Amino acid sequence: MLSNSIGRLAFASAALLSISAPAADWPQWRGPDGTGVSPEKQLPIIWHEGRSIIWKCPLPEWGTSTPAIWGNAIFVTSHTGDNKLLLLRIDKKTGKIVWTQEVGSGEAVREAPKRSTQKFHRLHNLASPSPVTDGRFVVAHFGNGDLATYDYDGRQLWKKNFQEEYGAYSIWWGHANSPVLYGDTVITVCMQDSLADQRDKPVESYLVAHDLRSGHVRWKIPRMTKADAEECDAYTTPLLAKIAGIEQLVVMGGNQLDAYDPTTGKQIWFLPNLVGGRTVTGLSIEGGVIYTTRGMKGPLLAVKPTGTGEQNHRTILWSHNEGTPDSCSPVVWSDLLFMVSDNGFARCFETKSGNLKWKERLKGEYKASPIASEGRVYFLNTEGLCTVVSAAPRFDKLVENQLADETIASPATSEGRIYIRGKKSLYCIGR
């Protein structure tokens, strides 16, 4: 079956060569809409170290943030062995580093003596939040609390440190939430252990919005839920989406799904008591339906919020309990949802009914979130192997592609090419 699939790919590739791919940017984690769906045409399907690598840029080790791409500029962050926190601009055509800025410094503490001090999981460090750009400025965020905005020439406009301004992080496994842009505002979320069982005044989880040019605080609101201890923790990135005609900032974590007005920070609605545990898996939204997990490999949910205020569990259209991911976000293509568990079981569901269409074991372990484009889904494991399957209700593995690097960051796409950030290098892959 695999050989037949490769044959079909070769024919399709030849047919597409005469079509010019439209330019598109990947300005943030999980792409233009934050959902892992790429609008690109002619993305490569077959590659390895000796084929289809347009360029390979060595990076100062290391980080797990996804590249942000706008025009000819690619931005990545890194945390070096001597604890420097770096923002790099890379030329998209040549793969050469244009400039490197040292944003700050910090140590990824692996052992912490007490619960109130964050420690970092061995698979990531302070360069886990992904940068975000609007074509004029780029915002870099790090696990030590540094948030800074630069112009495209590498000049710093402003810098804040959340731990200095709002208190030490108490998240268990290292702050990793990525910022998002709404107009001229950069919005960041911090969801962490409240330590309510240890202190009279609980540690605050919060959302904060800064002016992109000046760094002035536009709004800051607490986000306190009914969760306790590690269940308070979330490593998720907010997702901007229009639901029922209203622009909303949707957040999952602390056993709660909710949404906010991105202009004012006012809460629009909330769905509490989604007890699962600390949440890593990000959101996907399609057709006003939100797809999320409860965290800690808890159930996958399809939620359609209505109106404002507290939502009841009737807004949950369907759920699936088996083999959900702890880290990888789901992705929707057409009327199908795809996900992969951390131990490599990929599944396909009907989005309307939640019916399982197929379940297959892929090779390796998974932390990166899959992407979808042109009727295909790309699953990237932690050892550089990317399995490409048809975005179809029947399992159809097209090809497996191997790179010689550790790959935890989610892929990015732009102008018909795929960008994969490894521990050692950034790969540009094209036809």
Tab-separated table of C-alpha atoms in Angstrom:
chain	number	residue	atom	x	y	z
A	1	MET	CA	0.000	0.000	0.000
A	2	LEU	CA	2.884	2.350	0.825
A	3	SER	CA	4.476	1.880	-2.612
A	4	ASN	CA	1.141	2.670	-4.300
A	5	SER	CA	0.819	5.805	-2.152
A	6	ILE	CA	4.336	6.958	-3.126
A	7	GLY	CA	3.429	6.372	-6.763
A	8	ARG	CA	0.392	8.595	-6.399
A	9	LEU	CA	2.574	11.225	-4.723
A	10	ALA	CA	5.083	11.245	-7.563
A	11	PHE	CA	2.275	11.808	-10.092
A	12	ALA	CA	0.693	14.521	-7.955
A	13	SER	CA	4.039	16.247	-7.426
A	14	ALA	CA	4.705	16.393	-11.163
A	15	ALA	CA	1.237	17.798	-11.826
A	16	LEU	CA	1.706	20.553	-9.235
A	17	LEU	CA	5.100	21.783	-10.392
A	18	SER	CA	3.585	24.233	-12.886
A	19	ILE	CA	1.402	25.877	-10.207
A	20	SER	CA	2.935	28.798	-8.351
A	21	ALA	CA	2.262	28.651	-4.608
A	22	PRO	CA	0.804	31.804	-3.040
A	23	ALA	CA	2.906	33.489	-0.368
A	24	ALA	CA	1.675	33.001	3.183
A	25	ASP	CA	3.053	33.725	6.633
A	26	TRP	CA	3.205	31.654	9.819
A	27	PRO	CA	3.246	34.469	12.385
A	28	GLN	CA	2.716	32.472	15.572
A	29	TRP	CA	2.552	29.050	17.166
A	30	ARG	CA	0.264	26.791	15.091
A	31	GLY	CA	0.020	29.213	12.203
A	32	PRO	CA	-2.154	32.044	10.881
A	33	ASP	CA	-5.276	31.036	12.823
A	34	GLY	CA	-3.491	29.242	15.670
A	35	THR	CA	-5.143	25.941	14.689
A	36	GLY	CA	-2.352	24.070	12.886
A	37	VAL	CA	-4.060	24.410	9.488
A	38	SER	CA	-1.805	25.632	6.673
A	39	PRO	CA	-3.259	27.414	3.617
A	40	GLU	CA	-0.177	26.478	1.613
A	41	LYS	CA	-0.115	24.679	-1.738
A	42	GLN	CA	2.650	22.401	-3.003
A	43	LEU	CA	4.083	21.562	0.390
A	44	PRO	CA	6.759	18.872	0.152
A	45	ILE	CA	5.671	15.343	0.896
A	46	ILE	CA	8.909	13.348	0.604
A	47	TRP	CA	12.220	14.360	2.197
A	48	HIS	CA	15.278	13.181	4.117
A	49	GLU	CA	18.755	14.536	4.900
A	50	GLY	CA	19.850	14.002	1.282
A	51	ARG	CA	16.694	15.154	-0.462
A	52	SER	CA	14.460	18.245	-0.536
A	53	ILE	CA	16.472	20.137	2.127
A	54	ILE	CA	16.671	23.674	0.692
A	55	TRP	CA	18.898	24.806	3.573
A	56	LYS	CA	19.783	23.816	7.110
A	57	CYS	CA	20.641	26.551	9.617
A	58	PRO	CA	22.648	25.531	12.721
A	59	LEU	CA	21.105	27.060	15.850
A	60	PRO	CA	22.647	27.912	19.210
A	61	GLU	CA	21.298	25.090	21.361
A	62	TRP	CA	18.525	24.791	22.219
A	63	GLY	CA	14.790	25.466	22.451
A	64	THR	CA	11.395	23.987	21.608
A	65	SER	CA	9.647	27.124	20.338
A	66	THR	CA	8.125	27.143	16.849
A	67	PRO	CA	9.503	29.593	14.241
A	68	ALA	CA	7.448	32.708	13.466
A	69	ILE	CA	7.591	33.673	9.774
A	70	TRP	CA	6.664	36.898	7.991
A	71	GLY	CA	7.864	37.779	4.511
A	72	ASN	CA	11.572	36.984	4.282
A	73	ALA	CA	12.084	36.944	8.062
A	74	ILE	CA	12.074	33.884	10.306
A	75	PHE	CA	12.294	34.346	14.074
A	76	VAL	CA	13.301	31.677	16.574
A	77	THR	CA	14.257	31.761	20.243
A	78	SER	CA	16.904	29.720	21.995
A	79	HIS	CA	18.325	29.068	25.456
A	80	THR	CA	22.067	28.436	25.358
A	81	GLY	CA	24.232	26.297	27.585
A	82	ASP	CA	25.584	29.414	29.319
A	83	ASN	CA	21.984	30.500	30.095
A	84	LYS	CA	21.605	33.234	27.493
A	85	LEU	CA	18.073	33.777	26.172
A	86	LEU	CA	18.324	34.609	22.489
A	87	LEU	CA	16.061	35.917	19.733
A	88	LEU	CA	17.349	35.241	16.209
A	89	ARG	CA	16.265	36.529	12.831
A	90	ILE	CA	17.020	34.171	9.941
A	91	ASP	CA	16.853	35.014	6.232
A	92	LYS	CA	14.153	32.813	4.691
A	93	LYS	CA	15.837	32.651	1.286
A	94	THR	CA	19.368	31.784	2.380
A	95	GLY	CA	18.974	30.251	5.834
A	96	LYS	CA	21.620	32.603	7.214
A	97	ILE	CA	21.298	34.276	10.619
A	98	VAL	CA	20.717	38.016	10.056
A	99	TRP	CA	21.042	39.058	13.711
A	100	THR	CA	21.000	37.660	17.221
A	101	GLN	CA	19.784	39.561	20.267
A	102	GLU	CA	20.331	38.516	23.872
A	103	VAL	CA	16.964	39.224	25.486
A	104	GLY	CA	17.955	38.076	28.979
A	105	SER	CA	19.372	35.201	30.947
A	106	GLY	CA	18.107	32.455	33.179
A	107	GLU	CA	18.484	28.866	34.274
A	108	ALA	CA	16.069	26.017	33.637
A	109	VAL	CA	16.046	24.593	37.151
A	110	ARG	CA	15.474	20.828	36.989
A	111	GLU	CA	15.110	20.207	40.726
A	112	ALA	CA	13.161	22.485	43.052
A	113	PRO	CA	13.190	22.114	46.838
A	114	LYS	CA	9.602	23.198	47.350
A	115	ARG	CA	6.298	23.221	45.483
A	116	SER	CA	6.149	26.999	45.189
A	117	THR	CA	9.235	27.170	42.940
A	118	GLN	CA	8.893	26.247	39.279
A	119	LYS	CA	11.136	23.525	37.895
A	120	PHE	CA	11.498	22.543	34.257
A	121	HIS	CA	10.689	19.218	32.653
A	122	ARG	CA	13.738	17.641	31.010
A	123	LEU	CA	12.198	18.012	27.523
A	124	HIS	CA	12.084	21.799	27.526
A	125	ASN	CA	13.813	24.907	28.840
A	126	LEU	CA	13.229	28.670	28.986
A	127	ALA	CA	12.909	28.888	25.157
A	128	SER	CA	9.572	27.063	24.920
A	129	PRO	CA	7.166	29.988	24.310
A	130	SER	CA	7.044	30.722	20.566
A	131	PRO	CA	7.654	34.236	19.217
A	132	VAL	CA	4.868	36.104	17.446
A	133	THR	CA	5.072	38.796	14.747
A	134	ASP	CA	2.831	41.144	12.771
A	135	GLY	CA	5.281	42.036	10.010
A	136	ARG	CA	6.535	45.154	11.821
A	137	PHE	CA	7.521	43.893	15.250
A	138	VAL	CA	8.369	40.572	16.847
A	139	VAL	CA	7.601	39.625	20.449
A	140	ALA	CA	9.751	37.115	22.325
A	141	HIS	CA	8.724	35.481	25.581
A	142	PHE	CA	10.738	33.181	27.850
A	143	GLY	CA	10.137	30.891	30.805
A	144	ASN	CA	11.911	33.249	33.216
A	145	GLY	CA	9.161	35.838	32.646
A	146	ASP	CA	10.936	38.051	30.100
A	147	LEU	CA	8.659	39.582	27.454
A	148	ALA	CA	10.247	41.901	24.890
A	149	THR	CA	9.357	43.536	21.575
A	150	TYR	CA	11.872	44.181	18.779
A	151	ASP	CA	11.673	45.780	15.357
A	152	TYR	CA	12.880	43.936	12.281
A	153	ASP	CA	16.328	45.533	12.544
A	154	GLY	CA	16.824	43.960	15.958
A	155	ARG	CA	16.231	47.083	18.062
A	156	GLN	CA	14.480	46.477	21.359
A	157	LEU	CA	11.405	48.659	21.873
A	158	TRP	CA	10.632	47.545	25.432
A	159	LYS	CA	11.039	44.699	27.877
A	160	LYS	CA	9.113	43.458	30.925
A	161	ASN	CA	9.644	40.617	33.369
A	162	PHE	CA	6.467	39.078	34.762
A	163	GLN	CA	8.114	37.481	37.783
A	164	GLU	CA	9.541	40.841	38.827
A	165	GLU	CA	6.241	42.648	38.290
A	166	TYR	CA	3.659	40.051	39.333
A	167	GLY	CA	5.503	37.553	41.532
A	168	ALA	CA	7.509	34.355	41.154
A	169	TYR	CA	6.062	31.609	38.987
A	170	SER	CA	4.645	28.641	40.880
A	171	ILE	CA	3.881	26.491	37.828
A	172	TRP	CA	5.203	22.980	38.364
A	173	TRP	CA	7.016	22.188	35.097
A	174	GLY	CA	8.261	25.500	33.712
A	175	HIS	CA	6.322	28.404	32.189
A	176	ALA	CA	5.788	27.808	28.455
A	177	ASN	CA	2.702	29.773	27.298
A	178	SER	CA	3.175	31.672	24.008
A	179	PRO	CA	1.921	35.249	23.492
A	180	VAL	CA	-0.668	36.208	20.860
A	181	LEU	CA	-1.306	39.490	19.044
A	182	TYR	CA	-4.641	41.257	18.755
A	183	GLY	CA	-4.279	44.432	16.698
A	184	ASP	CA	-1.604	46.496	18.414
A	185	THR	CA	-1.868	44.503	21.652
A	186	VAL	CA	0.202	41.526	22.810
A	187	ILE	CA	-1.653	39.199	25.208
A	188	THR	CA	-0.057	36.657	27.536
A	189	VAL	CA	-1.545	34.166	29.989
A	190	CYS	CA	-0.031	32.709	33.159
A	191	MET	CA	-1.802	29.744	34.776
A	192	GLN	CA	-0.094	28.314	37.842
A	193	ASP	CA	-0.470	26.561	41.205
A	194	SER	CA	-2.489	28.815	43.529
A	195	LEU	CA	-0.842	27.276	46.615
A	196	ALA	CA	-4.201	27.961	48.295
A	197	ASP	CA	-3.625	25.121	50.757
A	198	GLN	CA	-0.374	26.741	51.929
A	199	ARG	CA	-1.062	30.485	51.930
A	200	ASP	CA	-3.700	32.882	53.179
A	201	LYS	CA	-3.406	34.813	49.898
A	202	PRO	CA	-3.373	32.444	46.893
A	203	VAL	CA	-0.894	32.896	44.043
A	204	GLU	CA	-2.688	34.568	41.166
A	205	SER	CA	-3.130	33.204	37.666
A	206	TYR	CA	-3.762	36.028	35.191
A	207	LEU	CA	-4.070	37.392	31.677
A	208	VAL	CA	-2.242	40.575	30.755
A	209	ALA	CA	-2.264	42.739	27.630
A	210	HIS	CA	0.470	45.211	26.674
A	211	ASP	CA	0.640	47.859	23.986
A	212	LEU	CA	2.794	46.390	21.229
A	213	ARG	CA	4.794	49.590	20.606
A	214	SER	CA	5.219	50.974	24.126
A	215	GLY	CA	4.798	48.063	26.516
A	216	HIS	CA	2.134	49.997	28.424
A	217	VAL	CA	-0.327	47.696	30.231
A	218	ARG	CA	-3.684	47.845	28.450
A	219	TRP	CA	-5.430	45.529	30.908
A	220	LYS	CA	-4.672	42.808	33.421
A	221	ILE	CA	-7.216	40.458	34.974
A	222	PRO	CA	-6.980	37.551	37.418
A	223	ARG	CA	-7.980	34.091	36.188
A	224	MET	CA	-8.707	32.065	39.311
A	225	THR	CA	-10.586	28.768	38.955
A	226	LYS	CA	-11.681	25.982	41.301
A	227	ALA	CA	-8.592	23.896	40.517
A	228	ASP	CA	-6.078	22.874	43.179
A	229	ALA	CA	-2.302	22.319	43.172
A	230	GLU	CA	-0.972	20.994	39.840
A	231	GLU	CA	-4.457	21.065	38.302
A	232	CYS	CA	-4.106	24.874	38.237
A	233	ASP	CA	-1.180	24.607	35.833
A	234	ALA	CA	-1.599	25.103	32.082
A	235	TYR	CA	1.013	25.479	29.355
A	236	THR	CA	-1.514	26.370	26.678
A	237	THR	CA	-1.608	29.359	24.331
A	238	PRO	CA	-4.821	31.445	24.037
A	239	LEU	CA	-6.656	31.189	20.727
A	240	LEU	CA	-8.304	34.155	19.037
A	241	ALA	CA	-11.456	33.255	17.143
A	242	LYS	CA	-14.788	34.716	16.088
A	243	ILE	CA	-17.579	32.758	17.777
A	244	ALA	CA	-21.216	33.715	17.159
A	245	GLY	CA	-19.937	36.826	15.402
A	246	ILE	CA	-17.918	38.017	18.412
A	247	GLU	CA	-14.119	38.174	18.545
A	248	GLN	CA	-13.044	36.097	21.539
A	249	LEU	CA	-9.853	35.066	23.293
A	250	VAL	CA	-10.396	31.420	24.269
A	251	VAL	CA	-8.354	29.906	27.110
A	252	MET	CA	-8.147	26.363	28.471
A	253	GLY	CA	-6.561	25.430	31.790
A	254	GLY	CA	-7.161	25.101	35.496
A	255	ASN	CA	-10.048	22.678	34.813
A	256	GLN	CA	-11.901	25.450	32.993
A	257	LEU	CA	-12.584	26.587	29.433
A	258	ASP	CA	-13.477	30.252	29.011
A	259	ALA	CA	-13.343	33.265	26.712
A	260	TYR	CA	-12.510	36.951	27.060
A	261	ASP	CA	-12.972	40.179	25.161
A	262	PRO	CA	-9.447	40.770	23.760
A	263	THR	CA	-9.979	44.539	23.821
A	264	THR	CA	-10.901	44.863	27.505
A	265	GLY	CA	-10.088	41.526	29.121
A	266	LYS	CA	-13.683	41.115	30.303
A	267	GLN	CA	-14.765	37.492	30.614
A	268	ILE	CA	-17.491	36.577	28.095
A	269	TRP	CA	-18.336	33.015	29.182
A	270	PHE	CA	-16.863	30.130	31.168
A	271	LEU	CA	-17.319	26.373	31.392
A	272	PRO	CA	-16.047	25.178	34.797
A	273	ASN	CA	-15.496	21.752	36.383
A	274	LEU	CA	-13.613	20.188	33.468
A	275	VAL	CA	-11.578	18.219	35.965
A	276	GLY	CA	-8.625	16.498	34.371
A	277	GLY	CA	-5.355	18.001	35.510
A	278	ARG	CA	-2.633	20.299	34.305
A	279	THR	CA	-3.169	21.119	30.621
A	280	VAL	CA	-0.557	21.104	27.856
A	281	THR	CA	-2.642	20.314	24.780
A	282	GLY	CA	-3.725	23.395	22.833
A	283	LEU	CA	-7.125	24.259	21.397
A	284	SER	CA	-8.536	23.964	17.911
A	285	ILE	CA	-11.664	25.793	16.743
A	286	GLU	CA	-13.715	25.186	13.601
A	287	GLY	CA	-17.243	26.352	12.834
A	288	GLY	CA	-17.793	27.771	16.312
A	289	VAL	CA	-16.931	24.446	17.956
A	290	ILE	CA	-13.945	24.249	20.303
A	291	TYR	CA	-11.914	21.050	20.515
A	292	THR	CA	-9.835	20.564	23.637
A	293	THR	CA	-8.739	17.987	26.188
A	294	ARG	CA	-9.311	18.149	29.926
A	295	GLY	CA	-5.578	17.729	30.488
A	296	MET	CA	-3.417	14.884	31.848
A	297	LYS	CA	-4.655	12.637	29.008
A	298	GLY	CA	-8.226	13.415	29.999
A	299	PRO	CA	-11.180	13.250	27.582
A	300	LEU	CA	-11.193	15.064	24.246
A	301	LEU	CA	-14.178	17.435	24.151
A	302	ALA	CA	-16.153	19.183	21.422
A	303	VAL	CA	-17.708	22.286	22.982
A	304	LYS	CA	-20.121	24.790	21.428
A	305	PRO	CA	-20.594	27.719	23.829
A	306	THR	CA	-23.799	29.721	23.727
A	307	GLY	CA	-24.376	33.253	24.961
A	308	THR	CA	-22.519	34.666	27.942
A	309	GLY	CA	-21.829	33.751	31.532
A	310	GLU	CA	-21.532	30.257	32.982
A	311	GLN	CA	-22.035	27.435	30.515
A	312	ASN	CA	-23.442	24.052	31.469
A	313	HIS	CA	-22.218	20.682	30.299
A	314	ARG	CA	-24.946	20.504	27.652
A	315	THR	CA	-22.626	22.669	25.571
A	316	ILE	CA	-20.329	19.611	25.281
A	317	LEU	CA	-21.440	18.055	21.978
A	318	TRP	CA	-19.376	14.883	22.397
A	319	SER	CA	-16.341	13.494	24.170
A	320	HIS	CA	-13.820	10.709	23.668
A	321	ASN	CA	-11.955	9.158	26.573
A	322	GLU	CA	-9.416	6.758	25.087
A	323	GLY	CA	-5.832	7.511	24.045
A	324	THR	CA	-5.966	11.301	24.163
A	325	PRO	CA	-2.735	13.311	23.978
A	326	ASP	CA	-0.960	14.834	26.925
A	327	SER	CA	0.976	17.303	24.735
A	328	CYS	CA	-0.055	17.323	21.066
A	329	SER	CA	-2.909	19.572	19.941
A	330	PRO	CA	-5.695	18.258	17.675
A	331	VAL	CA	-6.077	19.568	14.126
A	332	VAL	CA	-9.235	19.776	12.001
A	333	TRP	CA	-9.378	19.319	8.237
A	334	SER	CA	-12.771	19.587	6.550
A	335	ASP	CA	-15.190	17.557	8.705
A	336	LEU	CA	-12.505	15.399	10.329
A	337	LEU	CA	-10.422	15.856	13.471
A	338	PHE	CA	-6.964	14.276	13.826
A	339	MET	CA	-4.896	13.783	16.946
A	340	VAL	CA	-1.940	11.720	18.126
A	341	SER	CA	-1.213	10.538	21.646
A	342	ASP	CA	2.239	11.042	23.123
A	343	ASN	CA	2.973	7.340	22.642
A	344	GLY	CA	2.072	7.467	18.949
A	345	PHE	CA	-1.542	6.336	18.512
A	346	ALA	CA	-3.111	8.515	15.810
A	347	ARG	CA	-6.890	8.813	15.586
A	348	CYS	CA	-9.396	10.337	13.199
A	349	PHE	CA	-12.898	11.470	14.257
A	350	GLU	CA	-15.953	12.902	12.563
A	351	THR	CA	-16.243	16.432	13.925
A	352	LYS	CA	-20.051	16.436	14.028
A	353	SER	CA	-20.645	13.122	15.755
A	354	GLY	CA	-17.339	12.310	17.432
A	355	ASN	CA	-17.405	8.886	15.788
A	356	LEU	CA	-13.977	7.282	15.556
A	357	LYS	CA	-13.070	6.635	11.911
A	358	TRP	CA	-9.673	5.056	12.419
A	359	LYS	CA	-6.911	4.426	14.931
A	360	GLU	CA	-3.341	3.537	13.944
A	361	ARG	CA	0.007	3.255	15.718
A	362	LEU	CA	2.704	5.558	14.343
A	363	LYS	CA	6.378	5.133	15.062
A	364	GLY	CA	7.972	6.856	18.045
A	365	GLU	CA	6.941	9.326	20.743
A	366	TYR	CA	5.191	12.652	20.065
A	367	LYS	CA	5.279	16.160	21.551
A	368	ALA	CA	4.869	18.361	18.441
A	369	SER	CA	1.352	19.228	17.288
A	370	PRO	CA	0.379	17.964	13.817
A	371	ILE	CA	-0.353	20.312	10.925
A	372	ALA	CA	-2.813	19.855	8.053
A	373	SER	CA	-2.624	21.128	4.483
A	374	GLU	CA	-4.121	20.212	1.103
A	375	GLY	CA	-5.850	17.132	2.407
A	376	ARG	CA	-2.838	15.776	4.260
A	377	VAL	CA	-1.805	15.604	7.924
A	378	TYR	CA	1.831	15.757	9.047
A	379	PHE	CA	2.702	13.974	12.316
A	380	LEU	CA	6.228	14.779	13.584
A	381	ASN	CA	7.702	12.593	16.326
A	382	THR	CA	10.508	13.474	18.770
A	383	GLU	CA	13.237	11.766	16.714
A	384	GLY	CA	12.865	13.658	13.442
A	385	LEU	CA	10.429	11.223	11.779
A	386	CYS	CA	7.443	12.834	10.053
A	387	THR	CA	4.612	10.548	8.948
A	388	VAL	CA	2.342	12.022	6.282
A	389	VAL	CA	-1.194	10.609	5.985
A	390	SER	CA	-4.238	11.485	3.926
A	391	ALA	CA	-6.776	13.640	5.746
A	392	ALA	CA	-9.412	11.029	5.012
A	393	PRO	CA	-11.897	8.849	6.909
A	394	ARG	CA	-9.834	5.763	5.996
A	395	PHE	CA	-6.228	5.443	7.147
A	396	ASP	CA	-3.839	6.050	4.240
A	397	LYS	CA	-0.175	6.437	5.143
A	398	LEU	CA	1.576	8.227	2.321
A	399	VAL	CA	5.201	8.313	3.421
A	400	GLU	CA	7.632	8.549	6.352
A	401	ASN	CA	10.404	11.172	6.294
A	402	GLN	CA	13.466	11.095	8.557
A	403	LEU	CA	15.705	13.958	9.744
A	404	ALA	CA	18.800	13.550	11.910
A	405	ASP	CA	17.714	15.734	14.817
A	406	GLU	CA	15.553	15.802	17.931
A	407	THR	CA	12.219	17.443	17.093
A	408	ILE	CA	9.806	18.650	19.761
A	409	ALA	CA	8.765	21.998	18.227
A	410	SER	CA	5.682	21.993	15.993
A	411	PRO	CA	6.309	22.521	12.245
A	412	ALA	CA	5.679	25.787	10.391
A	413	THR	CA	4.952	26.461	6.704
A	414	SER	CA	5.451	29.349	4.293
A	415	GLU	CA	5.529	29.779	0.494
A	416	GLY	CA	5.270	26.089	-0.270
A	417	ARG	CA	7.931	25.030	2.223
A	418	ILE	CA	7.947	23.343	5.622
A	419	TYR	CA	10.162	24.605	8.438
A	420	ILE	CA	11.124	22.133	11.145
A	421	ARG	CA	13.016	23.319	14.185
A	422	GLY	CA	15.270	20.649	15.644
A	423	LYS	CA	17.448	20.775	18.709
A	424	LYS	CA	20.509	21.526	16.589
A	425	SER	CA	19.212	23.088	13.376
A	426	LEU	CA	16.309	24.767	11.573
A	427	TYR	CA	15.390	22.893	8.386
A	428	CYS	CA	13.825	24.468	5.300
A	429	ILE	CA	12.181	21.684	3.273
A	430	GLY	CA	10.819	22.203	-0.246
A	431	ARG	CA	9.935	20.341	-3.406
